[in-house]
Amino acid sequence: MDEAAVRRSMTRITHEIIEKNSGTADLILLGIHRRGMTLAAMLRDNIIQFEGKEVPLGCIDISLYRDDLTELSTLPETGKTEIPCDLTGKTVIIVDDVIYTGRTARAAIEAVFHSGRPKAIQLAVLIDRGHRELPLRPDYVGKNIPTSHSEMVSVMVDEYDGKTGVALYQL
């Protein structure tokens, strides 16, 4: 996907979020630390453009909630978690770049519940590459890309990569 295709997908996801939630009241966007945060900011900007309303935007770092924590390191490197408001009674939309096994999404859900008790949690991803190991399904998907385990999906955002797009690589 080039930058235009990413932006079209994020625009469609924005409209789907607004439609499914009958507007933007009580919505909170939480991007998963790094690229999910950039995508969540794109959704927020689209909501402002389409609805004329500001939606709280925060970020969550899932490092301490991973189920493979001890396999990665004895001292995990953590990013910052910023929850912009009380989550109680709100609809939290977790935003990530790629869903694969579902383990990152599970960790993000756990991190959200550690921070409060939302009314609902929804998941928005730019890419769904399949191969789920956990019974999780995103509510909003930019593009389904069937992959093999020997392939890697790379989502690039200008903030971290100097360009925006999606590439598929053979490992």
CSV table of C-alpha atoms in Angstrom, one decimal, residues 1-166:
chain,number,residue,atom,x,y,z
A,1,MET,CA,0.0,0.0,0.0
A,2,ASP,CA,1.3,3.4,-0.8
A,3,GLU,CA,0.5,6.5,1.3
A,4,ALA,CA,-2.7,7.3,-0.5
A,5,ALA,CA,-4.0,3.7,0.0
A,6,VAL,CA,-3.2,4.0,3.7
A,7,ARG,CA,-5.0,7.3,4.0
A,8,ARG,CA,-8.1,5.9,2.2
A,9,SER,CA,-8.2,2.9,4.5
A,10,MET,CA,-7.9,5.1,7.6
A,11,THR,CA,-10.7,7.4,6.2
A,12,ARG,CA,-13.0,4.3,5.7
A,13,ILE,CA,-12.2,3.0,9.2
A,14,THR,CA,-13.0,6.5,10.6
A,15,HIS,CA,-16.4,6.4,8.9
A,16,GLU,CA,-17.0,2.9,10.2
A,17,ILE,CA,-16.2,3.9,13.8
A,18,ILE,CA,-18.5,6.9,13.6
A,19,GLU,CA,-21.3,4.8,12.1
A,20,LYS,CA,-21.0,1.8,14.5
A,21,ASN,CA,-20.9,4.1,17.6
A,22,SER,CA,-23.7,6.5,16.4
A,23,GLY,CA,-21.3,9.4,16.5
A,24,THR,CA,-18.3,10.1,18.7
A,25,ALA,CA,-19.7,10.6,22.2
A,26,ASP,CA,-17.8,8.7,24.9
A,27,LEU,CA,-15.1,7.5,22.4
A,28,ILE,CA,-11.4,7.3,23.4
A,29,LEU,CA,-8.7,6.4,20.9
A,30,LEU,CA,-5.6,4.5,22.4
A,31,GLY,CA,-2.8,3.8,20.0
A,32,ILE,CA,-0.5,0.9,20.8
A,33,HIS,CA,3.0,2.3,21.3
A,34,ARG,CA,4.7,3.2,18.3
A,35,ARG,CA,3.0,2.9,15.0
A,36,GLY,CA,-0.5,2.4,16.4
A,37,MET,CA,-0.2,5.8,18.1
A,38,THR,CA,0.4,7.5,14.7
A,39,LEU,CA,-2.5,5.6,13.2
A,40,ALA,CA,-4.7,6.6,16.1
A,41,ALA,CA,-3.8,10.3,15.6
A,42,MET,CA,-4.8,9.9,11.9
A,43,LEU,CA,-8.2,8.6,13.1
A,44,ARG,CA,-8.5,11.5,15.6
A,45,ASP,CA,-7.7,14.1,12.9
A,46,ASN,CA,-10.3,12.4,10.5
A,47,ILE,CA,-13.0,12.5,13.2
A,48,ILE,CA,-12.3,16.2,13.8
A,49,GLN,CA,-12.5,16.8,10.0
A,50,PHE,CA,-15.8,14.8,9.5
A,51,GLU,CA,-17.6,15.4,12.8
A,52,GLY,CA,-16.1,18.7,14.1
A,53,LYS,CA,-15.5,17.1,17.5
A,54,GLU,CA,-12.4,16.3,19.5
A,55,VAL,CA,-11.9,12.7,20.7
A,56,PRO,CA,-9.5,12.0,23.5
A,57,LEU,CA,-6.3,10.4,22.2
A,58,GLY,CA,-3.8,8.4,24.3
A,59,CYS,CA,-1.2,5.7,23.9
A,60,ILE,CA,-0.6,2.4,25.7
A,61,ASP,CA,2.6,0.5,26.0
A,62,ILE,CA,2.0,-3.3,26.3
A,63,SER,CA,5.5,-4.3,27.2
A,64,LEU,CA,4.6,-5.3,30.7
A,65,TYR,CA,1.5,-7.2,29.6
A,66,ARG,CA,3.1,-9.5,27.0
A,67,ASP,CA,2.8,-13.2,27.7
A,68,ASP,CA,6.3,-13.8,26.3
A,69,LEU,CA,7.9,-11.2,28.6
A,70,THR,CA,10.5,-13.6,30.1
A,71,GLU,CA,11.5,-14.8,26.7
A,72,LEU,CA,12.3,-11.3,25.5
A,73,SER,CA,14.4,-9.9,28.3
A,74,THR,CA,14.7,-9.9,32.1
A,75,LEU,CA,14.3,-6.1,32.0
A,76,PRO,CA,11.9,-5.1,29.2
A,77,GLU,CA,12.3,-1.8,27.5
A,78,THR,CA,9.0,0.1,28.1
A,79,GLY,CA,7.5,3.1,26.4
A,80,LYS,CA,5.0,5.5,27.9
A,81,THR,CA,1.3,4.9,28.6
A,82,GLU,CA,-0.8,8.0,28.5
A,83,ILE,CA,-4.5,7.6,29.3
A,84,PRO,CA,-6.1,11.0,28.6
A,85,CYS,CA,-9.2,10.6,30.8
A,86,ASP,CA,-11.1,8.2,33.0
A,87,LEU,CA,-12.1,5.1,31.0
A,88,THR,CA,-15.1,4.2,33.0
A,89,GLY,CA,-18.2,4.0,30.9
A,90,LYS,CA,-16.4,4.9,27.7
A,91,THR,CA,-15.9,3.0,24.5
A,92,VAL,CA,-12.1,2.5,24.0
A,93,ILE,CA,-10.8,1.9,20.5
A,94,ILE,CA,-7.4,0.3,20.6
A,95,VAL,CA,-5.5,1.1,17.4
A,96,ASP,CA,-2.6,-1.0,16.0
A,97,ASP,CA,-0.8,-1.3,12.8
A,98,VAL,CA,-0.9,-5.1,12.2
A,99,ILE,CA,-2.8,-8.0,13.8
A,100,TYR,CA,-1.2,-11.4,13.5
A,101,THR,CA,-1.5,-13.9,16.3
A,102,GLY,CA,-3.7,-11.7,18.5
A,103,ARG,CA,-1.2,-11.6,21.4
A,104,THR,CA,-0.5,-7.9,21.2
A,105,ALA,CA,-4.2,-7.2,21.1
A,106,ARG,CA,-4.7,-9.4,24.2
A,107,ALA,CA,-1.9,-7.5,26.0
A,108,ALA,CA,-3.5,-4.2,25.0
A,109,ILE,CA,-6.9,-5.2,26.4
A,110,GLU,CA,-5.2,-6.2,29.7
A,111,ALA,CA,-3.4,-2.8,29.8
A,112,VAL,CA,-6.7,-1.0,29.3
A,113,PHE,CA,-8.4,-2.9,32.1
A,114,HIS,CA,-5.5,-2.1,34.3
A,115,SER,CA,-6.3,1.5,33.7
A,116,GLY,CA,-10.0,1.5,34.2
A,117,ARG,CA,-13.4,-0.2,33.4
A,118,PRO,CA,-14.6,0.9,30.0
A,119,LYS,CA,-18.1,0.2,28.7
A,120,ALA,CA,-16.6,-1.5,25.6
A,121,ILE,CA,-13.3,-2.1,23.8
A,122,GLN,CA,-13.1,-2.1,20.1
A,123,LEU,CA,-10.0,-2.9,18.0
A,124,ALA,CA,-9.0,-1.1,14.8
A,125,VAL,CA,-6.0,-2.3,12.7
A,126,LEU,CA,-4.6,-1.2,9.4
A,127,ILE,CA,-3.6,-4.7,8.4
A,128,ASP,CA,-5.0,-8.1,9.3
A,129,ARG,CA,-2.6,-10.8,8.1
A,130,GLY,CA,-4.4,-13.8,9.6
A,131,HIS,CA,-2.8,-16.7,11.6
A,132,ARG,CA,-4.6,-15.9,14.9
A,133,GLU,CA,-3.6,-17.9,17.9
A,134,LEU,CA,-6.1,-16.3,20.2
A,135,PRO,CA,-9.9,-15.9,19.6
A,136,LEU,CA,-9.7,-12.2,18.8
A,137,ARG,CA,-11.1,-10.4,15.8
A,138,PRO,CA,-10.7,-6.7,15.0
A,139,ASP,CA,-13.8,-4.5,14.7
A,140,TYR,CA,-12.2,-2.4,12.0
A,141,VAL,CA,-9.7,-3.5,9.3
A,142,GLY,CA,-8.0,-1.4,6.7
A,143,LYS,CA,-6.9,-4.3,4.5
A,144,ASN,CA,-6.8,-8.1,4.9
A,145,ILE,CA,-3.5,-9.4,3.6
A,146,PRO,CA,-3.3,-13.2,3.6
A,147,THR,CA,0.3,-14.1,4.4
A,148,SER,CA,2.4,-17.2,5.1
A,149,HIS,CA,4.4,-17.5,8.3
A,150,SER,CA,7.5,-16.9,6.2
A,151,GLU,CA,6.4,-13.4,5.3
A,152,MET,CA,6.6,-10.2,7.2
A,153,VAL,CA,4.2,-7.2,6.9
A,154,SER,CA,5.9,-3.8,7.5
A,155,VAL,CA,3.8,-0.8,8.2
A,156,MET,CA,5.7,2.4,7.7
A,157,VAL,CA,4.6,5.8,9.1
A,158,ASP,CA,6.3,9.1,8.3
A,159,GLU,CA,7.0,9.9,11.9
A,160,TYR,CA,9.3,6.8,12.4
A,161,ASP,CA,10.2,5.7,8.9
A,162,GLY,CA,10.3,8.8,6.8
A,163,LYS,CA,7.4,7.6,4.6
A,164,THR,CA,3.9,6.1,4.9
A,165,GLY,CA,3.0,2.7,3.4
A,166,VAL,CA,2.8,-1.0,3.8
